[in-house]
Short mmCIF file of C-alpha atoms and ligand atoms in Angstrom, two decimals:
data_model
loop_
_atom_site.label_atom_id
_atom_site.label_comp_id
_atom_site.label_asym_id
_atom_site.label_seq_id
_atom_site.Cartn_x
_atom_site.Cartn_y
_atom_site.Cartn_z
CA MET A 1 44.38 -36.73 -17.83
CA ALA A 2 43.68 -36.36 -14.06
CA GLU A 3 45.11 -39.05 -11.81
CA GLN A 4 42.82 -41.85 -10.56
CA GLY A 5 41.40 -42.00 -7.02
CA ARG A 6 40.37 -38.33 -6.85
CA ASN A 7 36.80 -37.41 -6.01
CA THR A 8 36.36 -35.51 -9.23
CA LEU A 9 35.01 -35.95 -12.72
CA THR A 10 37.11 -35.05 -15.73
CA VAL A 11 35.20 -33.75 -18.71
CA VAL A 12 36.86 -33.31 -22.08
CA ASP A 13 35.12 -30.92 -24.46
CA ASN A 14 35.78 -32.42 -27.87
CA ARG A 15 34.85 -29.13 -29.56
CA THR A 16 37.92 -27.48 -28.07
CA GLY A 17 39.99 -30.33 -26.64
CA ARG A 18 39.89 -28.54 -23.27
CA GLU A 19 39.70 -30.62 -20.10
CA TYR A 20 37.74 -29.66 -16.98
CA GLU A 21 37.79 -31.18 -13.51
CA VAL A 22 34.54 -31.07 -11.58
CA ASP A 23 34.08 -32.01 -7.89
CA ILE A 24 31.97 -35.02 -6.97
CA HIS A 25 30.13 -34.81 -3.66
CA ASP A 26 27.70 -37.02 -1.74
CA GLY A 27 28.99 -40.08 -3.57
CA ASN A 28 27.70 -39.46 -7.09
CA VAL A 29 26.63 -35.85 -7.41
CA ILE A 30 28.13 -33.00 -9.42
CA ASN A 31 26.93 -29.42 -9.29
CA ALA A 32 25.18 -28.42 -12.50
CA MET A 33 26.66 -24.92 -12.13
CA ASP A 34 30.16 -26.44 -12.45
CA LEU A 35 29.28 -27.24 -16.07
CA ARG A 36 28.92 -23.53 -16.80
CA GLN A 37 32.70 -23.12 -17.07
CA ILE A 38 32.68 -25.36 -20.17
CA ARG A 39 32.61 -22.95 -23.11
CA VAL A 40 33.90 -22.63 -26.63
CA LYS A 41 34.32 -18.85 -26.47
CA ASP A 42 34.71 -16.63 -23.41
CA ASP A 43 31.34 -14.97 -23.97
CA ASP A 44 29.42 -18.29 -24.37
CA PHE A 45 26.64 -18.94 -21.88
CA GLY A 46 28.36 -22.19 -20.88
CA MET A 47 27.24 -25.82 -20.71
CA MET A 48 23.85 -26.77 -19.21
CA SER A 49 22.26 -30.13 -18.48
CA TYR A 50 18.92 -30.99 -20.10
CA ASP A 51 16.53 -32.92 -17.89
CA PRO A 52 12.81 -32.78 -18.68
CA ALA A 53 10.75 -33.99 -15.69
CA PHE A 54 13.85 -33.83 -13.44
CA LYS A 55 14.55 -37.53 -13.95
CA ASN A 56 18.19 -37.23 -12.95
CA THR A 57 18.41 -33.92 -11.13
CA ALA A 58 18.64 -33.44 -7.36
CA SER A 59 17.09 -30.07 -6.54
CA THR A 60 17.91 -30.07 -2.83
CA ARG A 61 19.74 -31.71 0.03
CA SER A 62 17.05 -33.10 2.29
CA ARG A 63 16.99 -34.76 5.72
CA VAL A 64 13.29 -35.65 5.75
CA THR A 65 12.62 -38.87 3.83
CA PHE A 66 14.88 -41.56 2.43
CA ILE A 67 13.78 -43.84 -0.41
CA ASP A 68 15.75 -46.67 -2.01
CA GLY A 69 13.56 -47.44 -5.00
CA GLY A 70 15.55 -50.53 -6.01
CA GLU A 71 15.28 -52.15 -2.59
CA GLY A 72 11.77 -50.89 -1.76
CA ILE A 73 12.91 -48.92 1.31
CA LEU A 74 11.08 -45.90 2.74
CA ARG A 75 12.17 -44.12 5.94
CA TYR A 76 11.00 -40.91 7.58
CA ARG A 77 13.90 -39.21 9.39
CA GLY A 78 15.68 -42.57 9.42
CA TYR A 79 12.81 -44.65 10.85
CA PRO A 80 11.56 -47.47 8.56
CA ILE A 81 7.96 -46.98 7.44
CA GLU A 82 7.09 -50.50 8.64
CA GLN A 83 8.09 -49.63 12.24
CA LEU A 84 6.19 -46.36 12.21
CA ALA A 85 3.06 -47.99 10.77
CA GLU A 86 3.29 -50.68 13.45
CA ASN A 87 4.06 -48.52 16.50
CA ALA A 88 3.39 -44.82 15.98
CA SER A 89 0.29 -42.69 15.65
CA PHE A 90 -0.16 -40.33 12.72
CA LEU A 91 0.37 -37.21 14.84
CA GLU A 92 3.50 -38.74 16.40
CA THR A 93 4.75 -39.40 12.87
CA ALA A 94 3.80 -35.87 11.82
CA TYR A 95 5.85 -34.43 14.69
CA LEU A 96 8.79 -36.62 13.69
CA ILE A 97 8.62 -35.49 10.07
CA LEU A 98 8.29 -31.82 10.95
CA LYS A 99 10.78 -31.63 13.83
CA GLY A 100 13.25 -34.36 12.88
CA GLU A 101 12.98 -36.38 16.12
CA LEU A 102 10.29 -38.52 17.72
CA PRO A 103 8.50 -36.45 20.39
CA THR A 104 8.83 -37.08 24.12
CA GLN A 105 5.49 -37.75 25.83
CA SER A 106 5.13 -34.12 26.90
CA GLN A 107 6.07 -32.84 23.41
CA LEU A 108 3.53 -35.19 21.90
CA ASP A 109 0.82 -34.14 24.39
CA GLN A 110 1.47 -30.48 23.57
CA PHE A 111 1.42 -31.15 19.82
CA VAL A 112 -1.81 -33.17 19.99
CA HIS A 113 -3.35 -30.44 22.17
CA ASP A 114 -2.32 -27.68 19.74
CA VAL A 115 -3.61 -29.56 16.69
CA THR A 116 -6.86 -30.41 18.50
CA PHE A 117 -7.46 -26.78 19.46
CA HIS A 118 -7.06 -25.43 15.93
CA THR A 119 -9.55 -27.69 14.16
CA TYR A 120 -12.33 -25.14 13.83
CA ILE A 121 -12.58 -23.12 10.63
CA HIS A 122 -13.97 -19.60 10.24
CA GLU A 123 -17.68 -19.67 9.45
CA ASN A 124 -16.99 -17.75 6.23
CA ILE A 125 -15.01 -20.76 4.96
CA ARG A 126 -17.97 -22.99 5.74
CA GLU A 127 -20.06 -20.60 3.62
CA LEU A 128 -17.42 -20.63 0.89
CA LEU A 129 -17.65 -24.42 0.74
CA HIS A 130 -21.42 -24.15 0.77
CA SER A 131 -21.33 -21.96 -2.36
CA PHE A 132 -19.92 -24.78 -4.54
CA ARG A 133 -22.24 -26.78 -6.80
CA TYR A 134 -23.64 -29.97 -5.28
CA ASP A 135 -21.47 -32.10 -7.60
CA ALA A 136 -18.24 -30.08 -7.38
CA HIS A 137 -15.21 -32.39 -7.14
CA ALA A 138 -13.95 -32.62 -3.56
CA MET A 139 -10.36 -31.82 -4.57
CA GLY A 140 -11.41 -28.66 -6.44
CA MET A 141 -13.20 -27.53 -3.28
CA MET A 142 -10.25 -28.39 -1.06
CA VAL A 143 -7.71 -26.61 -3.27
CA SER A 144 -9.87 -23.48 -3.11
CA ALA A 145 -10.55 -23.75 0.62
CA VAL A 146 -6.86 -24.14 1.51
CA ALA A 147 -5.93 -21.15 -0.69
CA SER A 148 -8.67 -19.12 1.00
CA LEU A 149 -7.10 -19.75 4.43
CA SER A 150 -4.33 -17.41 3.31
CA THR A 151 -6.79 -14.52 3.45
CA PHE A 152 -7.86 -15.42 6.99
CA TYR A 153 -4.30 -15.55 8.33
CA PRO A 154 -2.45 -12.65 6.67
CA GLU A 155 0.39 -12.96 9.20
CA SER A 156 1.28 -16.22 7.43
CA LYS A 157 3.15 -14.05 4.92
CA GLU A 158 5.86 -13.62 7.57
CA ILE A 159 7.47 -16.75 6.21
CA LEU A 160 10.92 -15.94 7.59
CA ASP A 161 9.67 -16.05 11.19
CA ALA A 162 9.96 -19.57 12.63
CA ASP A 163 7.19 -19.15 15.25
CA THR A 164 4.75 -17.82 12.65
CA ARG A 165 5.60 -20.74 10.38
CA TRP A 166 4.96 -23.24 13.15
CA ILE A 167 1.52 -21.91 14.03
CA GLN A 168 0.47 -22.07 10.36
CA MET A 169 1.66 -25.69 10.22
CA ILE A 170 -0.43 -26.54 13.26
CA ARG A 171 -3.42 -24.78 11.72
CA ILE A 172 -3.08 -26.62 8.42
CA ILE A 173 -2.71 -30.08 9.99
CA ALA A 174 -5.65 -29.30 12.30
CA LYS A 175 -7.99 -27.88 9.71
CA MET A 176 -7.46 -30.30 6.83
CA PRO A 177 -9.84 -32.97 8.26
CA THR A 178 -12.44 -30.30 9.03
CA LEU A 179 -12.30 -28.91 5.48
CA ALA A 180 -12.43 -32.44 4.05
CA ALA A 181 -15.39 -33.46 6.21
CA PHE A 182 -17.32 -30.27 5.44
CA THR A 183 -16.65 -30.88 1.74
CA TYR A 184 -18.01 -34.41 2.02
CA ARG A 185 -21.14 -33.30 3.95
CA HIS A 186 -21.77 -30.64 1.29
CA HIS A 187 -21.93 -33.33 -1.40
CA ARG A 188 -24.28 -35.39 0.67
CA GLY A 189 -26.49 -32.38 1.45
CA LEU A 190 -25.96 -33.03 5.15
CA PRO A 191 -25.49 -30.46 7.95
CA HIS A 192 -21.91 -29.99 9.09
CA VAL A 193 -20.66 -31.71 12.23
CA TYR A 194 -18.21 -29.55 14.17
CA PRO A 195 -14.93 -30.93 15.58
CA GLU A 196 -15.00 -32.73 18.95
CA ASN A 197 -11.90 -32.09 21.07
CA GLU A 198 -12.05 -35.28 23.11
CA LEU A 199 -11.66 -37.52 20.04
CA SER A 200 -8.41 -38.62 18.39
CA TYR A 201 -7.32 -37.03 15.09
CA THR A 202 -8.82 -39.80 12.98
CA ALA A 203 -11.85 -40.45 15.23
CA ASN A 204 -12.72 -36.75 15.09
CA PHE A 205 -12.45 -36.89 11.30
CA LEU A 206 -14.71 -39.95 11.08
CA ASN A 207 -17.16 -38.26 13.48
CA MET A 208 -17.35 -35.10 11.34
CA LEU A 209 -17.85 -37.25 8.24
CA PHE A 210 -20.31 -39.88 9.33
CA ARG A 211 -22.18 -38.86 12.51
CA ILE A 212 -25.85 -38.55 11.80
CA GLY A 213 -28.87 -38.64 14.07
CA VAL A 214 -26.90 -39.56 17.21
CA LYS A 215 -25.25 -37.48 19.93
CA GLN A 216 -22.14 -39.68 20.16
CA TYR A 217 -20.32 -41.39 17.31
CA HIS A 218 -18.02 -44.27 18.17
CA PRO A 219 -15.86 -45.32 15.23
CA ASN A 220 -14.79 -48.95 15.13
CA PRO A 221 -11.23 -48.95 16.62
CA VAL A 222 -9.95 -51.19 13.79
CA LEU A 223 -11.17 -48.71 11.19
CA GLU A 224 -9.90 -45.73 13.20
CA ARG A 225 -6.44 -47.33 13.38
CA ALA A 226 -6.53 -48.36 9.69
CA LEU A 227 -7.12 -44.74 8.70
CA ASP A 228 -4.31 -43.65 11.03
CA ILE A 229 -1.97 -46.17 9.34
CA LEU A 230 -2.99 -44.93 5.89
CA PHE A 231 -2.24 -41.39 7.04
CA ILE A 232 1.22 -42.49 8.28
CA LEU A 233 1.98 -44.17 4.93
CA HIS A 234 1.02 -41.07 2.96
CA ALA A 235 2.72 -38.46 5.15
CA ASP A 236 5.75 -37.80 2.93
CA HIS A 237 7.48 -39.15 -0.13
CA GLU A 238 10.44 -36.79 -0.68
CA GLN A 239 10.76 -34.79 -3.94
CA ASN A 240 7.67 -35.97 -5.82
CA CYS A 241 5.55 -33.79 -8.12
CA SER A 242 3.47 -32.12 -5.38
CA ALA A 243 6.37 -31.65 -2.92
CA THR A 244 8.36 -30.08 -5.74
CA THR A 245 5.39 -27.81 -6.49
CA MET A 246 5.29 -26.80 -2.82
CA ARG A 247 8.99 -26.00 -2.90
CA VAL A 248 8.77 -24.11 -6.21
CA ILE A 249 5.90 -21.91 -5.03
CA GLY A 250 7.48 -21.59 -1.58
CA SER A 251 10.75 -20.45 -3.17
CA ALA A 252 8.94 -17.31 -4.33
CA GLU A 253 8.26 -16.69 -0.59
CA ALA A 254 4.51 -17.18 -1.02
CA ASP A 255 2.62 -18.04 2.18
CA PRO A 256 2.14 -21.71 3.13
CA TYR A 257 -1.60 -21.79 2.32
CA VAL A 258 -1.32 -20.74 -1.31
CA SER A 259 1.85 -22.81 -1.69
CA MET A 260 0.05 -25.85 -0.37
CA SER A 261 -2.97 -25.18 -2.51
CA GLY A 262 -0.63 -25.49 -5.53
CA ALA A 263 0.85 -28.71 -4.14
CA MET A 264 -2.66 -30.09 -3.72
CA ALA A 265 -3.49 -29.19 -7.33
CA ALA A 266 -0.47 -31.26 -8.42
CA LEU A 267 -1.56 -34.13 -6.21
CA TYR A 268 -5.01 -34.04 -7.80
CA GLY A 269 -3.56 -35.25 -11.14
CA PRO A 270 -4.37 -38.87 -12.06
CA LEU A 271 -0.68 -39.74 -12.45
CA HIS A 272 -0.05 -38.65 -8.85
CA GLY A 273 -2.53 -38.67 -5.93
CA GLY A 274 -5.51 -38.97 -8.23
CA ALA A 275 -4.36 -42.50 -9.06
CA ASN A 276 -6.25 -44.11 -6.15
CA GLU A 277 -9.49 -42.74 -7.58
CA ALA A 278 -8.48 -43.91 -11.05
CA VAL A 279 -7.73 -47.42 -9.70
CA LEU A 280 -11.23 -47.77 -8.27
CA ARG A 281 -12.83 -46.58 -11.50
CA MET A 282 -10.60 -49.02 -13.42
CA LEU A 283 -11.54 -51.97 -11.18
CA LYS A 284 -15.23 -51.14 -11.54
CA ARG A 285 -14.85 -50.92 -15.31
CA ILE A 286 -13.11 -54.31 -15.47
CA GLY A 287 -16.09 -55.59 -13.51
CA SER A 288 -15.15 -59.28 -13.21
CA ILE A 289 -12.14 -61.57 -13.11
CA ASP A 290 -13.08 -62.93 -16.56
CA ASN A 291 -12.44 -59.52 -18.12
CA ILE A 292 -8.90 -59.18 -16.76
CA PRO A 293 -7.04 -60.87 -19.68
CA SER A 294 -8.60 -58.53 -22.27
CA PHE A 295 -7.89 -55.55 -20.03
CA ILE A 296 -4.23 -56.59 -19.71
CA GLU A 297 -4.03 -56.96 -23.50
CA GLY A 298 -5.29 -53.37 -23.80
CA VAL A 299 -2.56 -52.16 -21.42
CA LYS A 300 0.11 -54.06 -23.35
CA ASN A 301 -1.18 -52.53 -26.58
CA ARG A 302 -0.81 -49.13 -24.87
CA GLU A 303 -4.49 -48.35 -25.11
CA GLU A 304 -4.43 -47.51 -21.41
CA ARG A 305 -2.35 -47.78 -18.20
CA LEU A 306 -2.73 -50.18 -15.34
CA MET A 307 -3.44 -47.58 -12.70
CA GLY A 308 -1.85 -48.17 -9.30
CA PHE A 309 1.16 -49.81 -10.94
CA GLY A 310 4.57 -48.33 -11.64
CA HIS A 311 6.53 -45.61 -9.95
CA ARG A 312 9.22 -43.14 -10.94
CA VAL A 313 11.37 -44.16 -7.97
CA TYR A 314 10.33 -47.66 -6.90
CA LYS A 315 11.54 -50.37 -9.20
CA ALA A 316 10.48 -52.96 -6.62
CA TYR A 317 7.27 -53.54 -4.65
CA ASP A 318 6.28 -50.22 -3.03
CA PRO A 319 6.74 -50.89 0.73
CA ARG A 320 3.59 -48.88 1.44
CA ALA A 321 1.57 -51.21 -0.80
CA SER A 322 2.61 -54.26 1.28
CA ILE A 323 1.46 -52.57 4.51
CA ILE A 324 -1.78 -51.41 2.90
CA LYS A 325 -2.51 -54.93 1.66
CA ARG A 326 -2.26 -56.23 5.26
CA THR A 327 -4.37 -53.34 6.57
CA ALA A 328 -6.99 -54.10 3.92
CA ASP A 329 -7.38 -57.63 5.31
CA GLU A 330 -8.08 -56.21 8.81
CA VAL A 331 -10.57 -53.68 7.45
CA PHE A 332 -12.41 -56.27 5.37
CA GLU A 333 -12.81 -58.47 8.44
CA VAL A 334 -14.88 -55.65 9.94
CA THR A 335 -16.67 -54.33 6.87
CA GLY A 336 -17.05 -57.52 4.86
CA ARG A 337 -15.18 -58.40 1.68
CA ASN A 338 -15.33 -56.15 -1.34
CA ASP A 339 -15.78 -57.86 -4.76
CA LEU A 340 -13.30 -55.42 -6.28
CA LEU A 341 -10.57 -56.79 -4.00
CA ASP A 342 -10.77 -60.14 -5.80
CA ILE A 343 -10.34 -58.36 -9.14
CA ALA A 344 -7.38 -56.38 -7.74
CA LEU A 345 -5.68 -59.49 -6.33
CA GLU A 346 -6.08 -61.38 -9.60
CA LEU A 347 -4.93 -58.36 -11.62
CA GLU A 348 -1.81 -58.10 -9.47
CA LYS A 349 -1.11 -61.83 -9.80
CA ILE A 350 -1.39 -61.76 -13.59
CA ALA A 351 0.54 -58.51 -14.00
CA LEU A 352 3.43 -59.69 -11.81
CA ASN A 353 3.89 -62.65 -14.14
CA GLU A 354 3.56 -60.79 -17.44
CA GLU A 355 6.74 -59.95 -19.32
CA PHE A 356 5.44 -56.45 -20.16
CA PHE A 357 5.24 -55.46 -16.48
CA VAL A 358 8.21 -57.52 -15.23
CA SER A 359 10.62 -56.11 -17.82
CA ARG A 360 9.58 -52.55 -16.93
CA ASN A 361 9.74 -53.13 -13.16
CA LEU A 362 6.07 -52.28 -12.76
CA TYR A 363 4.81 -53.27 -9.31
CA PRO A 364 1.78 -52.16 -7.28
CA ASN A 365 2.25 -48.72 -5.75
CA VAL A 366 0.58 -47.14 -2.71
CA ASP A 367 -2.57 -46.35 -4.67
CA PHE A 368 -3.36 -49.86 -5.85
CA TYR A 369 -5.03 -51.04 -2.63
CA SER A 370 -5.66 -47.80 -0.71
CA GLY A 371 -8.81 -46.98 -2.68
CA LEU A 372 -10.34 -50.35 -1.76
CA ILE A 373 -9.88 -49.54 1.94
CA TYR A 374 -11.29 -46.06 1.50
CA GLN A 375 -14.30 -47.52 -0.24
CA ALA A 376 -14.80 -50.09 2.55
CA LEU A 377 -14.63 -47.22 5.08
CA GLY A 378 -17.55 -45.60 3.25
CA PHE A 379 -15.81 -42.88 1.23
CA PRO A 380 -16.97 -41.99 -2.30
CA VAL A 381 -14.18 -42.04 -4.92
CA GLU A 382 -14.06 -38.25 -5.20
CA MET A 383 -12.79 -38.17 -1.62
CA PHE A 384 -9.82 -40.48 -2.28
CA PRO A 385 -7.31 -37.80 -3.34
CA VAL A 386 -8.49 -35.71 -0.38
CA LEU A 387 -7.60 -38.61 1.91
CA PHE A 388 -4.12 -38.53 0.38
CA ALA A 389 -3.84 -34.74 0.79
CA ILE A 390 -4.74 -34.68 4.52
CA PRO A 391 -1.64 -36.55 5.70
CA ARG A 392 0.61 -35.35 2.85
CA CYS A 393 0.26 -31.77 4.11
CA VAL A 394 2.78 -32.83 6.78
CA GLY A 395 5.39 -33.75 4.16
CA TRP A 396 4.74 -30.61 2.12
CA LEU A 397 5.17 -28.46 5.22
CA ALA A 398 8.37 -30.25 6.26
CA GLN A 399 9.77 -29.74 2.73
CA TRP A 400 8.72 -26.09 2.82
CA GLU A 401 10.35 -25.53 6.23
CA GLU A 402 13.54 -27.21 4.99
CA LEU A 403 13.57 -25.02 1.88
CA LEU A 404 13.24 -21.81 3.89
CA ARG A 405 16.09 -22.82 6.21
CA ASP A 406 18.39 -23.79 3.33
CA ASP A 407 20.96 -21.11 2.47
CA GLU A 408 21.62 -22.70 -0.92
CA GLN A 409 18.05 -22.26 -2.14
CA ARG A 410 16.89 -19.35 -4.29
CA ILE A 411 13.71 -18.73 -6.26
CA ALA A 412 13.21 -21.78 -8.51
CA ARG A 413 13.84 -20.90 -12.11
CA PRO A 414 14.85 -23.60 -14.60
CA ARG A 415 16.55 -22.85 -17.89
CA GLN A 416 15.17 -23.80 -21.29
CA VAL A 417 16.56 -24.80 -24.66
CA TYR A 418 14.82 -22.44 -27.06
CA HIS A 419 13.59 -24.08 -30.28
CA GLY A 420 11.25 -21.35 -31.51
CA SER A 421 11.60 -18.86 -34.37
CA GLY A 422 14.50 -16.50 -34.65
CA GLU A 423 13.76 -12.78 -34.69
CA ARG A 424 11.14 -11.80 -37.26
CA ALA A 425 9.41 -8.55 -38.12
CA PHE A 426 5.80 -7.97 -37.03
CA VAL A 427 3.25 -8.37 -39.85
CA ALA A 428 0.06 -6.27 -39.74
CA VAL A 429 -3.16 -8.30 -39.46
CA ASP A 430 -4.42 -7.42 -42.97
CA GLU A 431 -1.12 -8.59 -44.47
CA ARG A 432 -1.07 -12.10 -42.90
N1 CMC B 1 0.69 -49.27 -16.90
C1 CMC B 1 1.27 -49.64 -18.07
N2 CMC B 1 2.49 -49.29 -18.48
C2 CMC B 1 3.19 -48.50 -17.65
C3 CMC B 1 2.67 -48.07 -16.41
C4 CMC B 1 1.38 -48.49 -16.05
N3 CMC B 1 0.83 -48.13 -14.89
N4 CMC B 1 3.58 -47.28 -15.80
C5 CMC B 1 4.64 -47.23 -16.62
N5 CMC B 1 4.40 -47.96 -17.74
C6 CMC B 1 5.33 -48.21 -18.84
C7 CMC B 1 5.42 -47.03 -19.78
O1 CMC B 1 4.52 -47.15 -20.86
C8 CMC B 1 6.86 -47.11 -20.23
O2 CMC B 1 6.97 -48.13 -21.18
P1 CMC B 1 8.00 -47.96 -22.42
O3 CMC B 1 9.35 -47.77 -21.82
O4 CMC B 1 7.86 -49.21 -23.21
O5 CMC B 1 7.53 -46.75 -23.17
C9 CMC B 1 7.61 -47.60 -18.99
O6 CMC B 1 6.63 -48.36 -18.25
C10 CMC B 1 8.17 -46.50 -18.12
O7 CMC B 1 7.07 -45.62 -17.81
P2 CMC B 1 7.20 -44.06 -17.64
O8 CMC B 1 5.87 -43.44 -17.88
O9 CMC B 1 8.39 -43.55 -18.41
O10 CMC B 1 7.58 -43.98 -16.09
P3 CMC B 1 7.50 -42.70 -15.21
O11 CMC B 1 8.51 -42.87 -14.16
O12 CMC B 1 7.55 -41.47 -16.05
O13 CMC B 1 6.01 -42.78 -14.62
C11 CMC B 1 4.18 -43.21 -13.21
C12 CMC B 1 5.71 -43.16 -13.33
C13 CMC B 1 3.80 -43.44 -11.76
C14 CMC B 1 3.60 -41.85 -13.66
C15 CMC B 1 3.66 -44.34 -14.12
O14 CMC B 1 4.16 -45.58 -13.71
C16 CMC B 1 2.14 -44.38 -14.17
O15 CMC B 1 1.52 -43.66 -14.97
N6 CMC B 1 1.48 -45.23 -13.31
C17 CMC B 1 0.05 -45.25 -13.23
C18 CMC B 1 -0.45 -44.10 -12.38
C19 CMC B 1 -0.19 -44.35 -10.91
O16 CMC B 1 -0.48 -45.42 -10.39
N7 CMC B 1 0.31 -43.31 -10.23
C20 CMC B 1 0.55 -43.36 -8.78
C21 CMC B 1 1.99 -43.23 -8.45
S1 CMC B 1 2.31 -43.64 -6.72
C22 CMC B 1 1.57 -42.39 -5.82
C23 CMC B 1 2.14 -41.05 -6.06
O17 CMC B 1 3.37 -40.87 -5.95
O18 CMC B 1 1.36 -40.13 -6.32
#
C-alpha cells in the first residue's frame, strides 16, 4: 500500500492483485492514458474509462471560461459575468475572450474598426440565402451560409498560421449579424439592408433587421444595450456540446467556417441552444396561469420536460438567468409587458417549490427568460437560436484557437466498447 500524503491514486486490480500508482494533477484529475498500464496479460489492450456523454471527462486544459456549477459562478478569463454585463460592451468582451486580456482603448478601437469593416458578405452568399424556401428555418440557413464562407476564403485552410486565423475570426464575428439579418429579411420577403459602418455592433444588426421605409433607423438605446448584454451572456460557456463539436471538427484541422457550421448545428438542438425557442413554444402552449398545475403534473409524470430548466453543469440558479431576468424588466418597460412573462414567473415560482425539481437541482437556465426578451424585441421564434449563435461564435473561436495552440491535442477519436456480433460468415441474399 502506498504511503498517505502523496499526490497519487493507488489502484488495485483484483483480477491480478497487482497495484498501480497513478499521478493526480490539478487537484482531482488523473490521466485516462495512465489506466492503460492496468492489464491482465502483457498483450491486453489495457484499462479504459467508459463515459457516455463525457459526464466526468475533461478533454482539455482551458484558460477561457470558468464555471462553478454548484455555486452558480461564471467568469470569462477570470472576470465575473455580472461585472462584464454591467460594464463592458459585447465587442470588448469578445476581445477579452479571444485574446485573454481586456483591450486597451486603442486595441478596442482597432478591433471595433476591423469588425465593422468586414460586415459585408459576398453577393453570391446573399443569392445563396435567397435560394432557400420562404419558410426555411433560420438556423438551417445560417448553418449552410457559414459553411459556404469556407469556399469564399480558401486561405482559411491555413489553420496553423496565427495571422490567417485572426482575420477569419474577425470575418466571422463581423458577418454573423449580416447573415442573420439577411436570413430574417428573406423570411419576411423584405429587401436586404446593408451594414452601416457608423452604427454599433448591435445597432447595425437591429438596423439591418428592422429598418423599413426610412433612411435612418435609430434603435431605442435600452433595447440596443439589452441585446448587447444578451450577447455578452451568451459569448462562451466552456466545454458544452457545441464547443466540443467545434473542437472535435477543428482537431481534424478543418477550416474555421466548416468547423463552426458543425458547432452551430449542435447548438440548433432543442436540448442546447434551441431551448430558448422551445421555451417560447411551451409558454404559448400552456397559454394561461390556470394551466400551469396540469403542465407541471405532465412534467413530473415524464410526459415532457420543463424547457429552460436544468443544466448539466449548474446545480444552482444559472447566473446568466438572474441577469437576463433584470434585463427583461428594463426591456418590458420600453416595449410593454408580455403576457407570457406572467406565465414564466408563475411557472418558475411553482417549480422552485416542487420536490421533483428541488431534489434534482433543476433551476432556470439562460434560455428560460431570453426568449421573452427576444420576442419583445420583435424577433420570431425561429430567430432565437440564431441570436444565441451570433455571440457564441466568439467562444467557439476562442476554444478553436486554444485547441490549435495546445501541444497535447491530437485528432479527437474516442474509443468504444464493442457489443456487436462476433465474426460471422457472409450469407448470400437468397439464403437469408
Ligand atoms: N424538466 C424535467 N425534468 C428534467 C429537466 C427538465 N428540464 N432536466 C432534467 N430533468 C430531470 C431528468 O428527467 C432526470 O431525472 P431522473 O434522474 O429522475 O431520471 C434528472 O433531472 C437529470 O437530468 P438529465 O437529463 O440526466 O441531466 P443532463 O445533465 O443530462 O441534462 C439538460 C441537462 C440541460 C439537457 C436538461 O436539464 C434538459 O433537457 N433541460 C431542458 C432543455 C434546456 O433548457 N436546455 C438548455 C440548457 S442551457 C443552454 C445551453 O447550454 O444550451
